[in-house]
Short mmCIF file of C-alpha atoms and ligand atoms in Angstrom, two decimals:
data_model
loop_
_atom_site.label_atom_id
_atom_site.label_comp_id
_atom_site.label_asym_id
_atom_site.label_seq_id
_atom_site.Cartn_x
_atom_site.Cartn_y
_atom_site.Cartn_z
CA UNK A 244 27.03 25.04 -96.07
CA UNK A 245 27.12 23.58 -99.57
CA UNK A 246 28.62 24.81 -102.89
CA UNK A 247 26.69 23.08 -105.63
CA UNK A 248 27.77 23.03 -108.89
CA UNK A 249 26.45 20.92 -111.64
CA UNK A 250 28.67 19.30 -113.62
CA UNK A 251 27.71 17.33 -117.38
CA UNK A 252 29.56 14.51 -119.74
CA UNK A 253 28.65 14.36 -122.85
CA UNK A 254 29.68 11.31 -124.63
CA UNK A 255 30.05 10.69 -127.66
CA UNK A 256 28.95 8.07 -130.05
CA UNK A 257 31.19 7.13 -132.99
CA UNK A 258 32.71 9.75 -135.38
CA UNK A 259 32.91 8.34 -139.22
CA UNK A 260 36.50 8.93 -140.92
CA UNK A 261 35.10 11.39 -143.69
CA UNK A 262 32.81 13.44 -140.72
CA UNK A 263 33.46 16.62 -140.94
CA UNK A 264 34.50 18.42 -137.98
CA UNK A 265 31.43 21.36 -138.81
CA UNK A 266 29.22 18.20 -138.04
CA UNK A 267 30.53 17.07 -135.28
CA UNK A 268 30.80 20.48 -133.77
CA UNK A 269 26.85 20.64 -134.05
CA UNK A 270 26.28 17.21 -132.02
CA UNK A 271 28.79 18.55 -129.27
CA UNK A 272 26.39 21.98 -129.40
CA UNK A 273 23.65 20.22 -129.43
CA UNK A 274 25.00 17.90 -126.23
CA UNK A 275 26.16 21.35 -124.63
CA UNK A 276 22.49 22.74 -125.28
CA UNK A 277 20.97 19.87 -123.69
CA UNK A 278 23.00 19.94 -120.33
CA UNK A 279 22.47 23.47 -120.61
CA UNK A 280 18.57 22.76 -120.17
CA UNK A 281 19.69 19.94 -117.57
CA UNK A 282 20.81 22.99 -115.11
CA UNK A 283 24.80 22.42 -116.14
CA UNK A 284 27.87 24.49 -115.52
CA UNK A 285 30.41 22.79 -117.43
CA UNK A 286 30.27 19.75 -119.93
CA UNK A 287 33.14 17.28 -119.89
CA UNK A 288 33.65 16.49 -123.66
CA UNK A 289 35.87 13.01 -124.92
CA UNK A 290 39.18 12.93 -125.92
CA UNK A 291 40.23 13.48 -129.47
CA UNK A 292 36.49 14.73 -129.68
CA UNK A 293 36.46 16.33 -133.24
CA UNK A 294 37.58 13.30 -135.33
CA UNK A 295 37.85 9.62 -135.65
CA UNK A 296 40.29 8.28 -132.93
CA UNK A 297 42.71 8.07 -136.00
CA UNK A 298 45.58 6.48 -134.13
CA UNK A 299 43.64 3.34 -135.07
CA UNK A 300 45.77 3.57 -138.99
CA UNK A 301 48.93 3.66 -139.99
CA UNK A 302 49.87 6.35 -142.23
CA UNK A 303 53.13 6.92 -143.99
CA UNK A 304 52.05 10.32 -145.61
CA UNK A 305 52.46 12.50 -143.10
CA UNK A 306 50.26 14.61 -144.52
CA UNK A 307 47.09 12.29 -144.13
CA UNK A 308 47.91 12.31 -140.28
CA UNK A 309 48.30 16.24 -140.15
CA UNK A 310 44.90 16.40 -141.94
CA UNK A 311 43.52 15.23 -138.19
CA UNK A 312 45.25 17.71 -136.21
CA UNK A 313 44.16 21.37 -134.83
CA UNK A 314 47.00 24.42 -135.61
CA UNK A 315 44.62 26.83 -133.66
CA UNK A 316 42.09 27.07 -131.16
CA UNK A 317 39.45 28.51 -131.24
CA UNK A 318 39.48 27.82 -135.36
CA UNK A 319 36.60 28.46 -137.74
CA UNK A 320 35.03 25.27 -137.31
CA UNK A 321 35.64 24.79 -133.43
CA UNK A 322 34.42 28.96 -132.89
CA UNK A 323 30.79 27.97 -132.69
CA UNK A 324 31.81 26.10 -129.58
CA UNK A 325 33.49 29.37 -127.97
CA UNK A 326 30.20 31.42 -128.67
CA UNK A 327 28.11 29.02 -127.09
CA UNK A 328 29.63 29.00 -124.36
CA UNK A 329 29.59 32.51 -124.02
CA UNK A 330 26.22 32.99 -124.85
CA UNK A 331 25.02 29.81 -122.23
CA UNK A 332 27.26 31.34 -119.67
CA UNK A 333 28.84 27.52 -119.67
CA UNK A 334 32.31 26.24 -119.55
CA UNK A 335 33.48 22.98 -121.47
CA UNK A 336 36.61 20.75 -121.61
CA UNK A 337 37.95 19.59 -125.18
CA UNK A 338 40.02 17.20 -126.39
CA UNK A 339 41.28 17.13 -129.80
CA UNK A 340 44.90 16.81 -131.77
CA UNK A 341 47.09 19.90 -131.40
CA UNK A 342 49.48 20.49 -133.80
CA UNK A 343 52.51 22.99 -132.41
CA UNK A 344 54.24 25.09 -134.64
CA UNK A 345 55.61 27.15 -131.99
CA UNK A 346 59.70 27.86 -131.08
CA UNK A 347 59.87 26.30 -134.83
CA UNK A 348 59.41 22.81 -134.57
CA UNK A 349 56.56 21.10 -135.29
CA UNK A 350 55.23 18.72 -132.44
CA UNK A 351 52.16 16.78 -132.51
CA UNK A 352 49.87 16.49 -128.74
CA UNK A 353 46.47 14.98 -127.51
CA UNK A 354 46.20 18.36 -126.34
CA UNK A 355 42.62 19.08 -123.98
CA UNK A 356 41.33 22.62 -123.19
CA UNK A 357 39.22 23.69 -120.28
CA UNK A 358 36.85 26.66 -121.89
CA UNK A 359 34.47 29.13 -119.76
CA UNK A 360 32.49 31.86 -120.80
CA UNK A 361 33.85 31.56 -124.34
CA UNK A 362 38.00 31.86 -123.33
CA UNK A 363 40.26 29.06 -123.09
CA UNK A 364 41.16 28.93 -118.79
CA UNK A 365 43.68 26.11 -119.28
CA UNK A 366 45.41 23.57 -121.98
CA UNK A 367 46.70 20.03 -120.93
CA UNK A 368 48.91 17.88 -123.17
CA UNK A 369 48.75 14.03 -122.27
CA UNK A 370 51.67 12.76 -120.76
CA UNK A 371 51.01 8.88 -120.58
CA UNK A 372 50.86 7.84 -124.16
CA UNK A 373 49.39 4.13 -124.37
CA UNK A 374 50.02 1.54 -127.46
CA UNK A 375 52.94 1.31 -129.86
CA UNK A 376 55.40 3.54 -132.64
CA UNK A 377 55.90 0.08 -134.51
CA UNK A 378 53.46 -0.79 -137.72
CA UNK A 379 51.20 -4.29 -136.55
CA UNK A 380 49.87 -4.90 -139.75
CA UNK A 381 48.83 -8.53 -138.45
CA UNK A 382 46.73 -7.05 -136.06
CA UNK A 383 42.61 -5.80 -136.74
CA UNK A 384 43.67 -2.19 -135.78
CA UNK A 385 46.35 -0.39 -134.41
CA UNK A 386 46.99 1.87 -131.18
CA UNK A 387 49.66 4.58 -132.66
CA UNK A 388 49.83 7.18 -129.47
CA UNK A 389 53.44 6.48 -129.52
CA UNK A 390 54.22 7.01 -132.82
CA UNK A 391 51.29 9.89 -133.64
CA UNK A 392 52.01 12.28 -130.61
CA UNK A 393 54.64 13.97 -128.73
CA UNK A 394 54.65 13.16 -124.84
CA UNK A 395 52.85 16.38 -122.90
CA UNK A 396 54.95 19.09 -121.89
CA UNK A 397 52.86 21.26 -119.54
CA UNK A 398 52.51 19.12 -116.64
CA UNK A 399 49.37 17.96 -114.38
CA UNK A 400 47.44 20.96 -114.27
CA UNK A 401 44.58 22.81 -112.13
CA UNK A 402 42.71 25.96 -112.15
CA UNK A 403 40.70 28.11 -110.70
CA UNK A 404 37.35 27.46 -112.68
CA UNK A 405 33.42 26.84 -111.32
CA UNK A 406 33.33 27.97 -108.35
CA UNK A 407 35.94 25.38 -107.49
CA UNK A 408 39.59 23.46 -108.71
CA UNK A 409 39.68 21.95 -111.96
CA UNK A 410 42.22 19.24 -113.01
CA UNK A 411 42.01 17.92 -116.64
CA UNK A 412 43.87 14.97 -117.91
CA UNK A 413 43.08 12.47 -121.09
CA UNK A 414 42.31 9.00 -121.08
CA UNK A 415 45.49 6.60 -120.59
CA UNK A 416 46.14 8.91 -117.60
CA UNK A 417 43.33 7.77 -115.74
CA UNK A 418 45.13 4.19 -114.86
CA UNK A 419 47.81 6.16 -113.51
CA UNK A 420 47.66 6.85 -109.97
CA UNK A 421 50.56 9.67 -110.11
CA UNK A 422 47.53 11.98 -112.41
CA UNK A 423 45.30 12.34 -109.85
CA UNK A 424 48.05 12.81 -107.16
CA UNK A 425 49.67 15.26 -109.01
CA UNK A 426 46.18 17.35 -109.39
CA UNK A 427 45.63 16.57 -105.87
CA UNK A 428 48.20 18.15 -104.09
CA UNK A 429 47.33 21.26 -106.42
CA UNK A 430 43.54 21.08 -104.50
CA UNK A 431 41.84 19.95 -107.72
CA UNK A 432 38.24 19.01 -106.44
CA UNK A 433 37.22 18.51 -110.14
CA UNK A 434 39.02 16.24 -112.72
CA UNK A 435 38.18 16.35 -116.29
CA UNK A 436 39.03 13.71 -118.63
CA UNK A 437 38.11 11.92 -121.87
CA UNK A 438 38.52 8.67 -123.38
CA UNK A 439 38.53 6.14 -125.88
CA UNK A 440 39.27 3.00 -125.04
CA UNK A 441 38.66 -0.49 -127.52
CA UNK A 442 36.95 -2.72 -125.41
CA UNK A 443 39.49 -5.45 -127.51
CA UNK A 444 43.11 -4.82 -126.73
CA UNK A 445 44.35 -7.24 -129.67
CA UNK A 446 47.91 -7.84 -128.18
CA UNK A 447 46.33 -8.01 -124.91
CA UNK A 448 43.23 -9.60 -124.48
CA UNK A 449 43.58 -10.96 -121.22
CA UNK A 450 41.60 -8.35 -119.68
CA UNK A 451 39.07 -7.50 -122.52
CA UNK A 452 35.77 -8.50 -120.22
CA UNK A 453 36.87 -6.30 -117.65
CA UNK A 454 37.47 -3.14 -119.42
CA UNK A 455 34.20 -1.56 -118.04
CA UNK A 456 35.33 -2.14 -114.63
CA UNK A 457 38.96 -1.25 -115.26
CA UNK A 458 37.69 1.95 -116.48
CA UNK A 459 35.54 2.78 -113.22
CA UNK A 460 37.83 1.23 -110.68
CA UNK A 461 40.48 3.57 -112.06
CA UNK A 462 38.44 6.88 -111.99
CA UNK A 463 36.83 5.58 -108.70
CA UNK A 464 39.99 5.22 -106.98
CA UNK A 465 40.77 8.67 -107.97
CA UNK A 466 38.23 10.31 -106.89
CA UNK A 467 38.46 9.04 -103.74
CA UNK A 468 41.77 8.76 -102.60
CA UNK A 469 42.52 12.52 -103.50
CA UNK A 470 39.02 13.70 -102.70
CA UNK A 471 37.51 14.93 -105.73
CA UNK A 472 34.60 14.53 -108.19
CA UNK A 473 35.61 12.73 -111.11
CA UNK A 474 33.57 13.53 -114.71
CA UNK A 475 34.82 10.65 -117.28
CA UNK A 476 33.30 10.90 -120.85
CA UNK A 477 33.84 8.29 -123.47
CA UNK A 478 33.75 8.04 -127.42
CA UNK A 479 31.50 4.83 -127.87
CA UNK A 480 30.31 2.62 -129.93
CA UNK A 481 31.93 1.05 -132.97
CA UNK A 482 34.09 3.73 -134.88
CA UNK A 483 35.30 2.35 -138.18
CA UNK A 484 34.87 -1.02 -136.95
CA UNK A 485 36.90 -0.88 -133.47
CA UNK A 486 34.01 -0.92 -130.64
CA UNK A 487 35.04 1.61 -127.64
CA UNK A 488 33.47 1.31 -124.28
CA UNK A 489 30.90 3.69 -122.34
CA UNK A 490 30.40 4.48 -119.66
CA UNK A 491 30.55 7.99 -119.09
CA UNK A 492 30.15 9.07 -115.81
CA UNK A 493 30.66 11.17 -113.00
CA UNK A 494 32.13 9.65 -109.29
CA UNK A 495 31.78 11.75 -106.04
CA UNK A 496 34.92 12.35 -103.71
CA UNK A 497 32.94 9.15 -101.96
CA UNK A 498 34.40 7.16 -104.65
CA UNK A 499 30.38 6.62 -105.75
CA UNK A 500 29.08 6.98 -109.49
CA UNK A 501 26.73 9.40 -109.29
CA UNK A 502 25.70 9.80 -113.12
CA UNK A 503 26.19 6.96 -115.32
CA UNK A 504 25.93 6.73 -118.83
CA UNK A 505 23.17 4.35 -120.18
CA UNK A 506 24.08 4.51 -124.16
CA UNK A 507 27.03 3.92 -126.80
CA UNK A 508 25.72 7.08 -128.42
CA UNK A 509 25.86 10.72 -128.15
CA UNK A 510 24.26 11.36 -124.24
CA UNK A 511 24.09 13.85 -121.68
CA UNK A 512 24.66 13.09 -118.19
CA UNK A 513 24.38 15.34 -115.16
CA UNK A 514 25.04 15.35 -111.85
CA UNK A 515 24.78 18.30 -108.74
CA UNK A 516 28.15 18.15 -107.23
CA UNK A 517 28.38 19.55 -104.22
CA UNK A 518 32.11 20.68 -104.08
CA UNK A 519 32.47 21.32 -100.07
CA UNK A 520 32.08 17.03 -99.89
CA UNK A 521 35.30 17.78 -101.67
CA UNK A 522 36.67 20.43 -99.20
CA UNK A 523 35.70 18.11 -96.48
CA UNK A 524 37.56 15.08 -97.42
CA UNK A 525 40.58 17.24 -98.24
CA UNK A 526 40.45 17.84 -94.40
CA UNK A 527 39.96 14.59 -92.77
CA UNK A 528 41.15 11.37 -93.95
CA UNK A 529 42.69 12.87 -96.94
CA UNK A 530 44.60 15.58 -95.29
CA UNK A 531 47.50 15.62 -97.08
CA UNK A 532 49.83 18.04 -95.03
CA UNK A 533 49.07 16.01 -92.03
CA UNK A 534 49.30 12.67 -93.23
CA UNK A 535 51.52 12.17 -96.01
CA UNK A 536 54.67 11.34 -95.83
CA UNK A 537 57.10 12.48 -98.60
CA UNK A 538 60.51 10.71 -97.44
CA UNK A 539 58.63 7.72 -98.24
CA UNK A 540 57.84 7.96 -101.11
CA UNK A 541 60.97 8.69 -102.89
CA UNK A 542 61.26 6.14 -105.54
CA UNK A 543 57.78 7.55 -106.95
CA UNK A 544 59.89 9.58 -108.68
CA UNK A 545 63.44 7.93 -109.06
CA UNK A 546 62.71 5.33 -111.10
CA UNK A 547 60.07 4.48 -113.91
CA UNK A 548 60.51 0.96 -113.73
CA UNK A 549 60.47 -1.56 -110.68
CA UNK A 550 63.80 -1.96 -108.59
CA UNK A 551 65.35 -4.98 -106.38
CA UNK A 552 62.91 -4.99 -103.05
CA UNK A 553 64.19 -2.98 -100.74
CA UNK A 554 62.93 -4.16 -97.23
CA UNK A 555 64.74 -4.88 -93.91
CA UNK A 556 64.95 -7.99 -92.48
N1 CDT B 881 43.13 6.56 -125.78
C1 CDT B 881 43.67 5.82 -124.81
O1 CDT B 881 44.53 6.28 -124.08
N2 CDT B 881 43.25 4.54 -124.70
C2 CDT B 881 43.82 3.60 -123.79
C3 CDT B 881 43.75 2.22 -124.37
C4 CDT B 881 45.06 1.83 -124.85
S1 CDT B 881 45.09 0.22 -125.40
C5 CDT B 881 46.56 0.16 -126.17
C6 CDT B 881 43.19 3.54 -122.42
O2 CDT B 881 43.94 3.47 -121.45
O3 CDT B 881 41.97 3.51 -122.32
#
């Protein structure tokens, strides 16, 4: 018995400052078209897909950094998105800058959606927010997550979506092994995420030639250790002078890449994931409700930072 579904990336090659978000919503119809004709279900989007990754600036004005953010979704530029997706009978995941007006006060998220059929199934709000608040002006660029967004406040989540589970989370999260657990023990056999990530960290540059296989060892690990395929699209390419890494891809419950991005531009990927490979490693080695044990692992979630060891002699 097998329960195929194909699954697409669609990365994205840089977006110019002063690119509107009309044009960029024709490249990512044009990318859903194609995996449409590539036999698709859903098309895994990057993070922050409709504008430059702007947390690259500092901005005092906070009205220049509200210029990047989304205060409804669908909106008149994103809508064409919706209707295709109606119309293709696809679903798509999203990321973008949410701006929440809500309970009256204004927060700011790296919010992602998770659209089928033209209606929004689920929203995720990144909870591991990489870089710094502070202003570097000595270094080439800056990484303002910290200063730009509010942490997430709706939690790892999954749904019901594709003839499966879908987990979404954004970019940062993908390092962190709690993201996948988290989506795990919810069933997720499908993780969605997007990503931009400067292949030059410039406070950090020890690992800068292995930021390709960071990236893959992360997702890999994922996808393996809780059992589910993996779809990992990038903004590449050099955006306002920062390069970002490739990559795209999608990784089997094997841990395996299965479809690998060969570009830094705007490219379709596709892979048939059969989601019972999923089911079955949920049952064997990664059997959770036989094999995990949760008095263990207590100070997963006492403390964020490290502690004295705590060993026996
Ligand atoms: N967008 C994002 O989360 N990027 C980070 C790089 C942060 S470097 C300060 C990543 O983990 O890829």
């Amino acid at each position: 018995m097998s329960r195929i579904v194909t699954l697409a990336s669609g990365q994205l090659g840089p977006i110019a400052r002063d690119e509107s978000r009309q044009s960029v919503v024709a490249r990512l119809l044009e990318l859903m078209r194609e995996a449409k004709g590539m036999g698709a279900r859903a098309i895994v989007f990057p993070e922050l897909a409709l504008t430059s990754f702007f947390p690259r600036w500092y901005f005092e004005d906070q009205a220049d950094i509200d210029a990047f953010y989304e205060r409804e979704m669908p909106n008149p530029a994103t809508r064409p998105l919706f209707e295709a997706s109606e119309e293709l009978g696809m679903g798509f995941y999203l990321g973008y800058a949410e701006l929440d007006g809500g309970n009256g006060q204004t927060r700011h998220y790296n919010t992602s959606i998770l659209v089928d059929r033209g209606r929004i199934v689920g929203k995720y709000r990144k909870v591991h927010l990489p870089g710094h608040a502070d202003h570097r002006p000595e270094a080439p660029f800056q990484h303002l997550e910290k200063r730009y967004f509010d942490v997430g406040n709706l939690g790892f989540g999954a749904w019901h979506a594709f003839d499966g589970i879908a987990g979404m989370c954004i970019c940062n999260d993908r390092r962190w092994p709690e993201t996948y657990r988290v989506l795990g023990l919810q069933g997720a056999e499908m993780i969605f995420l997007g990503y931009n990530t400067p292949t030059h960290i410039p406070w950090e540059p020890i690992y800068d030639h292995l930021s390709d296989f960071h990236n893959h060892l992360s997702m890999q690990a994922g996808a393996y250790q809780n059992s589910a395929f993996v779809v990992g699209t990038a903004k590449a390419g050099v955006e306002e002078g920062c390069d970002l890494l490739a990559g795209s891809c999608i990784i089997a419950p094997s841990g395996e890449i299965i479809a690998l991005a060969t570009t830094r531009e705007d490219e379709v990927i596709v892979a048939r994931c059969d989601l019972e490979l999923s089911r079955h490693n949920k049952e064997h080695m990664f059997n959770f409700a036989q094999h995990r044990q949760i008095d263990q692992y207590g100070l997963i979630t006492e403390t964020a930072g490290a502690v004295e060891p705590r060993g026996r002699p």
